[in-house]
Coordinates of C-alpha atoms in Angstrom, one line a residue:
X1 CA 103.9 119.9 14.3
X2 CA 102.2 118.6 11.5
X3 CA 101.7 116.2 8.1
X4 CA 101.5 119.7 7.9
X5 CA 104.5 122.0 9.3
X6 CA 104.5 122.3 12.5
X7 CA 103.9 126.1 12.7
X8 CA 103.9 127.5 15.2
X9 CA 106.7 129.8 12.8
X10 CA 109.5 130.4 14.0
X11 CA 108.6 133.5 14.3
X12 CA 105.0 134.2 15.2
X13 CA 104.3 138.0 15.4
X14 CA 101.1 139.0 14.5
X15 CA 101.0 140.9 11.3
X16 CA 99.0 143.4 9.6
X17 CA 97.3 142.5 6.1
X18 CA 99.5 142.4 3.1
X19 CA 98.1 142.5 -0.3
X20 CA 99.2 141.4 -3.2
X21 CA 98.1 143.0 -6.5
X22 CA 97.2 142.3 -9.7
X23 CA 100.2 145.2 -10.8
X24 CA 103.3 143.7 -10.7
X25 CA 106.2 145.0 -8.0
X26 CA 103.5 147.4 -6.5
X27 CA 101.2 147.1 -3.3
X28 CA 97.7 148.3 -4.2
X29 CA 94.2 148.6 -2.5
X30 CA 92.4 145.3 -2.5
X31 CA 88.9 145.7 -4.3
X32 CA 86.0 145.2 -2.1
X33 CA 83.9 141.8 -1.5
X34 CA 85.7 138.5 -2.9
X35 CA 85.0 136.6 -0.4
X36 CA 82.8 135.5 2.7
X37 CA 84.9 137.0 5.9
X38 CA 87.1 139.8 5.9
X39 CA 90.8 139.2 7.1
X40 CA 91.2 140.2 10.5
X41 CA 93.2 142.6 11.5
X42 CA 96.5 142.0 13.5
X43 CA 96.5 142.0 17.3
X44 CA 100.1 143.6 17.3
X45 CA 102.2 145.4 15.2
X46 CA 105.2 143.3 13.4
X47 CA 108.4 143.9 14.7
X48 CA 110.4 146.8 13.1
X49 CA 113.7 144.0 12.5
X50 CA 111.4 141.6 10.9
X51 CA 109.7 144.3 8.7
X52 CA 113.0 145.3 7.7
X53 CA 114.3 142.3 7.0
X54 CA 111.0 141.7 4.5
X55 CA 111.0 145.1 3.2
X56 CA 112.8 144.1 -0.1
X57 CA 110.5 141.2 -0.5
X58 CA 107.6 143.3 -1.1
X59 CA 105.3 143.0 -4.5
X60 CA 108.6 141.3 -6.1
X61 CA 108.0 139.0 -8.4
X62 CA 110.0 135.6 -7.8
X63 CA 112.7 135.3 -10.2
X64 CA 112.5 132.9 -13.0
X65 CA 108.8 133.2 -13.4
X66 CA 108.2 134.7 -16.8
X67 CA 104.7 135.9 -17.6
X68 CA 104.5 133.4 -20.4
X69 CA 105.0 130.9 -17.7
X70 CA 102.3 132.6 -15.4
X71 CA 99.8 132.6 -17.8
X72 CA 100.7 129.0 -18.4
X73 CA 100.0 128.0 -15.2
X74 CA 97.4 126.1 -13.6
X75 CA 94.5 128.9 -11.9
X76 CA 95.6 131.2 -14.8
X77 CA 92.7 130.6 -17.1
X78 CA 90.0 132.7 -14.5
X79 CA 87.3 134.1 -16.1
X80 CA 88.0 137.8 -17.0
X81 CA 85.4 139.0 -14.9
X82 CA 87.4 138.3 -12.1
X83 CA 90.0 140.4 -12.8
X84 CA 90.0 143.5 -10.6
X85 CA 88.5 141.4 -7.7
X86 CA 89.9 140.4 -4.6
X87 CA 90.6 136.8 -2.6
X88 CA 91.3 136.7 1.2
X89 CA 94.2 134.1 3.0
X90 CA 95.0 133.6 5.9
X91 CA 98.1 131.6 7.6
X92 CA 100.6 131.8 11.0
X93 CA 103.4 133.4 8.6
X94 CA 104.7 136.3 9.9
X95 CA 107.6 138.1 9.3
X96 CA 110.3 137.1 6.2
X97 CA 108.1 134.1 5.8
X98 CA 105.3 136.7 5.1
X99 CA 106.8 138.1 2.7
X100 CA 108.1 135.5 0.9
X101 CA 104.6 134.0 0.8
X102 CA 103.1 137.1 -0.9
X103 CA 105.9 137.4 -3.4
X104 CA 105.0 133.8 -4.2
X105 CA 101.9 134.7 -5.4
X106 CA 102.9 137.7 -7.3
X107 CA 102.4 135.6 -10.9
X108 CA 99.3 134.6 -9.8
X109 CA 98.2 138.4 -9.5
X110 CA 99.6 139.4 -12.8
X111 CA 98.3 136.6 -15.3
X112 CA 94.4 136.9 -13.2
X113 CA 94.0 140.2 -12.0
X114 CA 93.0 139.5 -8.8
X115 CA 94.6 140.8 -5.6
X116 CA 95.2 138.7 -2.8
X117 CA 94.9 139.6 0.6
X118 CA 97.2 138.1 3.2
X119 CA 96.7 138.1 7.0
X120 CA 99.3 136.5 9.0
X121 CA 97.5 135.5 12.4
X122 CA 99.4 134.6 16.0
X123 CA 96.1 132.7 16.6
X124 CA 95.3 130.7 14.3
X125 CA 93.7 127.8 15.4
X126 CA 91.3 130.8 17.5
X127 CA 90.3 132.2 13.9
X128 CA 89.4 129.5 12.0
X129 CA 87.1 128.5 15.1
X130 CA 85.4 131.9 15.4
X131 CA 85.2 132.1 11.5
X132 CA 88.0 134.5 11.4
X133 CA 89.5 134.0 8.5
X134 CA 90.0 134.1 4.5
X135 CA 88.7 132.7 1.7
X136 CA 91.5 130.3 1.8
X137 CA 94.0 129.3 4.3
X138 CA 97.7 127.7 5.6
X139 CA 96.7 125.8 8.0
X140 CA 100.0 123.7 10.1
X141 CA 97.8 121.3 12.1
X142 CA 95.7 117.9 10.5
X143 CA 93.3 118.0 14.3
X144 CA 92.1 121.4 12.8
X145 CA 91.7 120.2 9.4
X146 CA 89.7 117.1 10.7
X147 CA 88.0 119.8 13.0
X148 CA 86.8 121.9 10.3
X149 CA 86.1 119.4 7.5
X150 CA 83.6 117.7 10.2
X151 CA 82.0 121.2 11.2
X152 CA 80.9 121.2 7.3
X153 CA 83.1 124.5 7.2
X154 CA 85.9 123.8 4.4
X155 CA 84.9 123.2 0.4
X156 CA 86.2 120.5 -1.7
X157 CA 89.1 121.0 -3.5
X158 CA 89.0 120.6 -7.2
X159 CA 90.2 118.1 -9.6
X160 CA 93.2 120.2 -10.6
X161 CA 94.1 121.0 -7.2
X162 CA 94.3 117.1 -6.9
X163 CA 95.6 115.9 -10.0
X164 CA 99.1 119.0 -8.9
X165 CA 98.9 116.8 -5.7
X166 CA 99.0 113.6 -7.0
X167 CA 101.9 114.6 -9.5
X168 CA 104.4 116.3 -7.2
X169 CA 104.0 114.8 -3.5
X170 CA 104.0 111.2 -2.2
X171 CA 100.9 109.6 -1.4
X172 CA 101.4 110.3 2.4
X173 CA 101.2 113.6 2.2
X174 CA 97.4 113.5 0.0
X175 CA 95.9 111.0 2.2
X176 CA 96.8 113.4 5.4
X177 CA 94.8 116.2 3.5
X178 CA 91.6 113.5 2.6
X179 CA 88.4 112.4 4.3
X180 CA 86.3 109.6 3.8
X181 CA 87.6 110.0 -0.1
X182 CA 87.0 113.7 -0.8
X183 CA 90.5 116.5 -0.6
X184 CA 90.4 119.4 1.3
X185 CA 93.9 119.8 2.6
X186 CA 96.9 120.2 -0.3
X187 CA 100.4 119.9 1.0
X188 CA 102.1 123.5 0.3
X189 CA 105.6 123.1 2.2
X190 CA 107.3 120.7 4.3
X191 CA 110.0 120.5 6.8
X192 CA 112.8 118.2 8.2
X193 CA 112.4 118.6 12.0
X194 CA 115.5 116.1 12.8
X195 CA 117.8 118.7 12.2
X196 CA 120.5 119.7 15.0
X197 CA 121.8 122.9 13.6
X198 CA 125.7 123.7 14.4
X199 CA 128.5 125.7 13.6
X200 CA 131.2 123.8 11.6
X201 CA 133.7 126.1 12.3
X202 CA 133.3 126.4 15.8
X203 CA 133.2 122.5 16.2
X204 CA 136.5 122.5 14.4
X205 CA 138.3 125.4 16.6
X206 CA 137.2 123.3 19.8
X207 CA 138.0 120.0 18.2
X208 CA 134.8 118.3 18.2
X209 CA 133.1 116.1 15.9
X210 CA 129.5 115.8 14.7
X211 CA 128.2 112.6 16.3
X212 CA 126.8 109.8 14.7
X213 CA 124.9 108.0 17.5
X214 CA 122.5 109.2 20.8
X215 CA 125.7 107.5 23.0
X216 CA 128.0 109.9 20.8
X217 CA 125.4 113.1 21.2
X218 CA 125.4 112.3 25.2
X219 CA 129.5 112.2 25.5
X220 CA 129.8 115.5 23.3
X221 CA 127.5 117.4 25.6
X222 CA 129.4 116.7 28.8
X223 CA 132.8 117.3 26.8
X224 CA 131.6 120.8 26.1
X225 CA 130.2 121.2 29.1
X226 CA 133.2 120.1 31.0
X227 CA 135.2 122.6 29.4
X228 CA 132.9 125.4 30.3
X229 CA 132.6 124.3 33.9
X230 CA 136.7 124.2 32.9
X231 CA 136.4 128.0 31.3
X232 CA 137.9 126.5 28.4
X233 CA 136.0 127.0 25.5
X234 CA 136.5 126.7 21.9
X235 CA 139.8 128.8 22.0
X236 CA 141.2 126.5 25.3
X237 CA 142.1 129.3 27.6
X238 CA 140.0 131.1 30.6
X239 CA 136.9 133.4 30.0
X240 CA 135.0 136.1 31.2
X241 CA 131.2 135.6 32.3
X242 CA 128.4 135.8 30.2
X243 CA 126.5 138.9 29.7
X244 CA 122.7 139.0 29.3
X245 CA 121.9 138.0 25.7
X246 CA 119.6 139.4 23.4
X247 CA 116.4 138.7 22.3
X248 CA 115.1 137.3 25.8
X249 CA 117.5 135.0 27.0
X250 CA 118.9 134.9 30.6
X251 CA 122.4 135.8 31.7
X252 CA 124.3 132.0 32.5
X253 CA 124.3 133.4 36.4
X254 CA 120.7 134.0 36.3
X255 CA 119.5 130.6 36.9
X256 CA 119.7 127.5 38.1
X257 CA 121.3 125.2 36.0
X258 CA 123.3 127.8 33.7
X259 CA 126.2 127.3 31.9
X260 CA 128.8 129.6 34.1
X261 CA 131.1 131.6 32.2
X262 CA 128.9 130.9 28.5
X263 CA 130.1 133.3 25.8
X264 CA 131.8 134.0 22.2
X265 CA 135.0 131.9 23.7
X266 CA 133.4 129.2 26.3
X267 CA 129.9 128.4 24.5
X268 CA 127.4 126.3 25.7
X269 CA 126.8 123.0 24.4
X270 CA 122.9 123.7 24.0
X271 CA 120.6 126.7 23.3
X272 CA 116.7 125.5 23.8
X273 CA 114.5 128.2 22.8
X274 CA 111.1 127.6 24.6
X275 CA 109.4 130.9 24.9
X276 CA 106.9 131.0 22.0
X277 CA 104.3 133.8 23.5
X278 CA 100.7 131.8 24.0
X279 CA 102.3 129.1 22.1
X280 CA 105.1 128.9 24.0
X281 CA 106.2 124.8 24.4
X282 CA 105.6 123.8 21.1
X283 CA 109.7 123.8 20.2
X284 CA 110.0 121.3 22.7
X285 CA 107.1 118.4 21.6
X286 CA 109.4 118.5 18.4
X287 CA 112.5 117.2 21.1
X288 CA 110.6 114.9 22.5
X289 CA 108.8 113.2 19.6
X290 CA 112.5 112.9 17.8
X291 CA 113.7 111.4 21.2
X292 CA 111.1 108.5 21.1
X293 CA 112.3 108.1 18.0
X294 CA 115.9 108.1 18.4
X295 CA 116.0 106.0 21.6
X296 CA 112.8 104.2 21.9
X297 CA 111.9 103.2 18.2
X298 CA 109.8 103.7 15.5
X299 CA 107.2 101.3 16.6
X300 CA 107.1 103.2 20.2
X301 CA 106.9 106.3 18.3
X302 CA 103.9 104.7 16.1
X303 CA 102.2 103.6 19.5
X304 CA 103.1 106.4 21.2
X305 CA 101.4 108.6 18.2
X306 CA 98.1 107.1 17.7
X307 CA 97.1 107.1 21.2
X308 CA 97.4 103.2 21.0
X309 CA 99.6 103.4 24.4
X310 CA 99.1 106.9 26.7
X311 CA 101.2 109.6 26.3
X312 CA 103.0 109.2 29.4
X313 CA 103.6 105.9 28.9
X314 CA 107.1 104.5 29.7
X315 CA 108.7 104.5 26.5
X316 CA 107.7 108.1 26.4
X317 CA 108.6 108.9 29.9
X318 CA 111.9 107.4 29.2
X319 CA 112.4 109.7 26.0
X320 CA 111.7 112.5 28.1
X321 CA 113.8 112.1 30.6
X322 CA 117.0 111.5 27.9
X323 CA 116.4 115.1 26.6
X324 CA 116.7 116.3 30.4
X325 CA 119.7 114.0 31.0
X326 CA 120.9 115.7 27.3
X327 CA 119.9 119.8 27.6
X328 CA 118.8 120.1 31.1
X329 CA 121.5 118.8 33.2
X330 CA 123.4 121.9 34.8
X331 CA 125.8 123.6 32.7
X332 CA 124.3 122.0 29.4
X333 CA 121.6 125.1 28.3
X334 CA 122.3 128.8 28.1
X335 CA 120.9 130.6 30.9
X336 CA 120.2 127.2 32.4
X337 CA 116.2 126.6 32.8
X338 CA 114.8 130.1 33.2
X339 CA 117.2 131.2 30.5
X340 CA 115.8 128.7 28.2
X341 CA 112.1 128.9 29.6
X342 CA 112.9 133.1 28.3
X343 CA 114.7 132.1 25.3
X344 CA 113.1 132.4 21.6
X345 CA 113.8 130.8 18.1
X346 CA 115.1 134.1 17.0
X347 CA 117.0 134.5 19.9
X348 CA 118.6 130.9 19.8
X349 CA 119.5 131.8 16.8
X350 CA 121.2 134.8 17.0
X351 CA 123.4 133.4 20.0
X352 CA 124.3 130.0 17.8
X353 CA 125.5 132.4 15.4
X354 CA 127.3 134.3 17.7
X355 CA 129.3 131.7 19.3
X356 CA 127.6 131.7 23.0
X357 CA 126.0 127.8 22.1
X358 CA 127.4 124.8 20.0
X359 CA 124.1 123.3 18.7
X360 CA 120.5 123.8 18.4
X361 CA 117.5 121.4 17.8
X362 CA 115.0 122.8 14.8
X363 CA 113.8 121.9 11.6
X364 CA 115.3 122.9 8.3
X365 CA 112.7 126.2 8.5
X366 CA 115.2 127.6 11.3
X367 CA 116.7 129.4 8.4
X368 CA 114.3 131.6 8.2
X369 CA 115.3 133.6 11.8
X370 CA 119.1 132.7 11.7
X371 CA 120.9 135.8 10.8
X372 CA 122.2 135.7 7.2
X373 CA 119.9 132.8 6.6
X374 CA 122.8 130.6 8.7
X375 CA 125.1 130.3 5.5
X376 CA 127.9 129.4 8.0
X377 CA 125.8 127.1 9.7
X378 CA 125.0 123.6 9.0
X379 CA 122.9 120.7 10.7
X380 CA 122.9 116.8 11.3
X381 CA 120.3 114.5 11.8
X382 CA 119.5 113.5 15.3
X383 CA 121.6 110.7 15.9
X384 CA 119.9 107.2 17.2
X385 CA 120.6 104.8 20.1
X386 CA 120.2 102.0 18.3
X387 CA 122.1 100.4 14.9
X388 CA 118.8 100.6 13.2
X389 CA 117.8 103.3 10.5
X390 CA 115.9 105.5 12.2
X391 CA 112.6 107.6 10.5
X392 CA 113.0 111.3 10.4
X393 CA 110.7 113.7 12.0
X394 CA 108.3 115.6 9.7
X395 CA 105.7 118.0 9.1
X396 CA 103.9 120.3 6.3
X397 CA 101.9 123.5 5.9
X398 CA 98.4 122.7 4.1
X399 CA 96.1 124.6 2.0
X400 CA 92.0 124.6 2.8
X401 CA 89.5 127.1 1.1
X402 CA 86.2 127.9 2.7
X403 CA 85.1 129.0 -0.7
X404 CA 84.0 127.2 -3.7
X405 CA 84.0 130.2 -5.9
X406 CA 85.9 130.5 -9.1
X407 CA 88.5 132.8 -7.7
X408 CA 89.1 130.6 -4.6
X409 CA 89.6 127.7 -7.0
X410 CA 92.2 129.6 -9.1
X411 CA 94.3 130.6 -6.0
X412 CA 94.5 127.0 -5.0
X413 CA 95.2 125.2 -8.2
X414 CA 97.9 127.8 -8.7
X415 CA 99.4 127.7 -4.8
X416 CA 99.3 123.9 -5.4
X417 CA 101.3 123.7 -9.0
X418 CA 104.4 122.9 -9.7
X419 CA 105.1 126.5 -11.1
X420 CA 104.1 128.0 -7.2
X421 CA 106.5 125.7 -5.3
X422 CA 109.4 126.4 -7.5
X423 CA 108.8 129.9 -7.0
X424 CA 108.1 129.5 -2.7
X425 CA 111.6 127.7 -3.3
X426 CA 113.4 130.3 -5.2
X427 CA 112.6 132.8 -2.2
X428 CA 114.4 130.5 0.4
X429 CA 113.8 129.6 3.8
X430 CA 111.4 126.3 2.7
X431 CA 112.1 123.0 2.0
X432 CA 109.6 120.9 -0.2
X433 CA 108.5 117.4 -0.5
X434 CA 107.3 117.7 -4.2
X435 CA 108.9 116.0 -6.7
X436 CA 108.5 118.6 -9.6
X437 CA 111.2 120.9 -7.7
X438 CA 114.6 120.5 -8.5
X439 CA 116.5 120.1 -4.9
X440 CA 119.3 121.4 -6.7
X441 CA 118.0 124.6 -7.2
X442 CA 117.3 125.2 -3.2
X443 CA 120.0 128.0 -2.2
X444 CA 120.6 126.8 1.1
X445 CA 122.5 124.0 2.4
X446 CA 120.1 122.2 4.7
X447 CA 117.2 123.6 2.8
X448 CA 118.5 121.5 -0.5
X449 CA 119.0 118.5 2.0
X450 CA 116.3 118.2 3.8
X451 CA 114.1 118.8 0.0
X452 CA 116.5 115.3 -0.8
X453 CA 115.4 113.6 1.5
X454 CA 111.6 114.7 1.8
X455 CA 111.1 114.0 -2.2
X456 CA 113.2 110.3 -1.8
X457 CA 111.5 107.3 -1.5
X458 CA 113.9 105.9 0.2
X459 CA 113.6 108.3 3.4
X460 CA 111.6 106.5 6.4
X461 CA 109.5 109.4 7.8
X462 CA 107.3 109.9 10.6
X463 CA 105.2 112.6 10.8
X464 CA 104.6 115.4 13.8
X465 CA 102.5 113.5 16.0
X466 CA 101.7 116.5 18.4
X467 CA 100.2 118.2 14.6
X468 CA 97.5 115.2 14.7
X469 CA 96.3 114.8 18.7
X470 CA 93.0 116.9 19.4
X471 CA 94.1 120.1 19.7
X472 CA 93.0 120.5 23.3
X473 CA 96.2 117.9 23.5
X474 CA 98.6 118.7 20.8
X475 CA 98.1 122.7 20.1
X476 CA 97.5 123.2 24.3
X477 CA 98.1 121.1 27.3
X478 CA 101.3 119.4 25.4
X479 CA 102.9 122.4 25.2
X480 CA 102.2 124.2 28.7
X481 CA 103.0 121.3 30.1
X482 CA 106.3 120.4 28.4
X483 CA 107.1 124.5 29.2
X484 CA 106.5 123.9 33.2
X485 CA 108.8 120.6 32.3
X486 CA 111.7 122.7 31.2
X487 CA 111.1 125.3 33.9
X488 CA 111.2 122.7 36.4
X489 CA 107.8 122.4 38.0
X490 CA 107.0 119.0 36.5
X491 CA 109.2 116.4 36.1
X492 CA 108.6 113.9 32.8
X493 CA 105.6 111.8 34.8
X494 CA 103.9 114.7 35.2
X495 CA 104.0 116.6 32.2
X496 CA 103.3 113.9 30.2
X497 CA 100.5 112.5 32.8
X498 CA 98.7 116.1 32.2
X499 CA 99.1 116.3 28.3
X500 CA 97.2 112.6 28.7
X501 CA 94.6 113.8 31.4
X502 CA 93.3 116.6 28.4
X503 CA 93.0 113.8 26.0
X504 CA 88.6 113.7 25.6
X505 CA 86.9 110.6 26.5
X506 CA 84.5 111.1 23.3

């Protein structure tokens, strides 16, 4: 979802407050006041795997960023009283992402003196409403932004903070973050949500090919599932059945629908990860707003988008119903529809990377849960039905303050400098849209494409239309709806027919 990245993360635990301090490599005590509301503390604890997997992150400082550089940087030159003080944030990271947010901010610690306090919240949207949150925030959804700049809640962001905007991102992405003239919303990170993530050696060992058009996409997806229905998988002989996986998803047998037999040796053609906790949904309003795309148009999308046509409207319905024909039909999804209504990111990913599915739908970000970041995995674009170039799917995370103070200030013109997003991008697991980061320097394969083709201007994009409907719409009903859609208690009609019935007449 979003001009801003559709988070929901992939991995949305709630998460206990880290802080960032003004000592470099060490975790210190914030010091008290600094701002308005306190951070709130986490509902749950973070998982232990995910903590782990974070640990070494911890109070790093991100490589390449040399205090001379720090101290350099825009938000550096605070006034010295500051230093020893303390600023609030809060965002949906959670997990690595965490992590890799607070070492981000490391320099800004070190050359200001001022800690930074970082909450990672599973309810986001719930905080900000109820005052909940930091000085600052990551906010993934422009309704909210739109929500809270007409509530009178957010400050204006400065000059700086708008002149690092104007320098690194296209204009797209400022205007998304700009009402009636004034900025309070800076584009942080940004993903490519067209991705189709895949295994290249497990497409050559079965002798498949990545396809180039929706017709091609279609006839791979019965070829593999013919040969599980076949038990001939990816080494051509018989198989065992399926076990339960991992991480929430159902055994093949357990459902309707399943793909019989769906292991390390006969794979599924699909995994779709749905579950999501209270958000649960929101993976699939990214496969349907790609499928308008890729089979009805850009101009449907457009329609579709701003409400200009409802959202079960034909075009929509029709886009709907070719992801069912494409992940639903039996034998397509592990574990079938109640193995995929059970299914997470995390867990998606681990079975991808395991062998028991050929290909995934998610957005360059998927790294961030795929074990080993996915360095043996790769992606493609979703292919189109038609001859036409077709825009790809996008969204952003976005930076607000609630604060006008000096410290506030500093925090953003630093999170929104080019300094920052080469260091968010020298911790992984992001791609960027801003120009002053060198693509080449993103580790990852799809990481460094997808930051290609968000900085060229010659990349038709769309962005996350669920990230812009009234959130009663595109953070809610959407996503129930499309859940009860995958589980089978709504057919395309009527999930998109409720989504449209929560839209408010005023």
């Amino acid at each position: 979802m979003s001009p801003i990245i559709r988070r929901p993360s992939p991995a949305r635990r709630a998460r206990a407050a880290g802080i960032v301090s003004g000592a470099p490599c060490a975790a210190g005590a914030a010091g008290p006041g600094g701002g308005p509301v306190p951070p709130r503390p986490s509902r749950r604890a973070m998982g232990a795997a995910l903590a782990l997997a974070g640990a070494a992150l911890v109070g790093c400082a991100p490589k390449g960023i040399s205090g001379a550089q720090a101290s350099s940087a825009p938000g550096c030159n605070v006034d010295p009283t500051l230093r020893g003080t303390s600023l609030t944030l809060t965002s949906p990271l959670t997990g690595v992402e965490a992590q890799r947010l607070e070492a981000s901010l490391e320099a800004f610690t070190t050359c200001t003196g001022i800690s930074v306090v970082h909450t990672g919240s599973d309810m986001l949207e719930e905080d900000l409403r109820a005052g909940r949150h930091g000085d600052l925030a990551i906010v993934p959804q422009a309704s909210i932004i739109s929500e809270l700049v007409s509530d009178g809640r957010l400050a204006a962001l400065s000059n700086q903070v708008g002149a690092n905007v104007e320098l690194g991102w296209e204009r797209t992405w400022g205007e998304a973050g700009t009402y009636d003239g004034t900025l309070y919303a800076a584009p942080l990170m940004a993903s490519v949500k067209s991705f189709i993530w895949y295994s290249p050696s497990a497409f050559a060992k079965a002798g498949y090919k990545v396809p180039t058009t929706w017709a091609e996409l279609e006839s791979l997806t019965k070829r593999m599932a013919s040969a599980g229905a076949a038990g001939q998988g990816a080494t051509g002989g018989p198989t065992a059945s399926a076990s339960a996986s991992p991480g929430g998803a159902a055994t093949a047998q357990a459902s309707p629908g399943a793909s019989p037999g769906a292991s390390a040796e006969n794979p599924a053609p699909w995994c779709l990860p749905v579950a999501d906790g209270p958000t649960s949904g929101w993976t699939v309003t990214d496969w349907l707003e790609d499928a308008i795309l890729a089979t009805q148009g850009p101009g449907a999308y457009d329609a579709w988008e701003s409400h200009r046509v409802p959202l079960n409207d034909p075009t929509a319905v029709r886009a709907l119903d070719s992801v069912a024909s494409l992940v639903l039909a039996d034998g397509h999804a592990l574990g079938g529809r109640a193995g995929s209504s059970a299914m997470t990111l995390e867990a998606a990913g681990a079975a991808l990377a395991e062998g028991r599915c050929y290909m995934v739908h998610a957005s360059s970000s998927f790294e961030t849960v795929l074990p080993d970041g996915g360095a043996d995995l790769d992606a493609f674009l979703v292919p189109s039905a038609s001859d036409d170039e077709t825009p790809v799917l996008v969204g952003g995370d976005y930076l607000v303050s609630f604060s006008d103070g000096p410290g506030a200030q500093a925090l953003a013109e630093y999170m929104t400098s080019a300094e920052w997003a080469r260091a968010r991008a020298a911790l992984g697991g992001v791609a960027t849209a801003n120009r002053r980061v060198d693509a080449s320097s993103i580790n990852s394969r799809v990481g460094r494409r997808a930051t290609e083709m968000l900085q060229s201007r010659q990349t038709l994009i769309r962005m996350d239309a669920s990230d812009g409907m009234p959130p009663e719409v595109g953070a809610h009903t959407m996503w129930t709806a499309l859940a009860s859609w995958v589980a089978g208690s709504l057919d395309s009609e009527g999930a998109l027919a409720q989504a449209e019935r929560a839209w408010p007449t005023s």
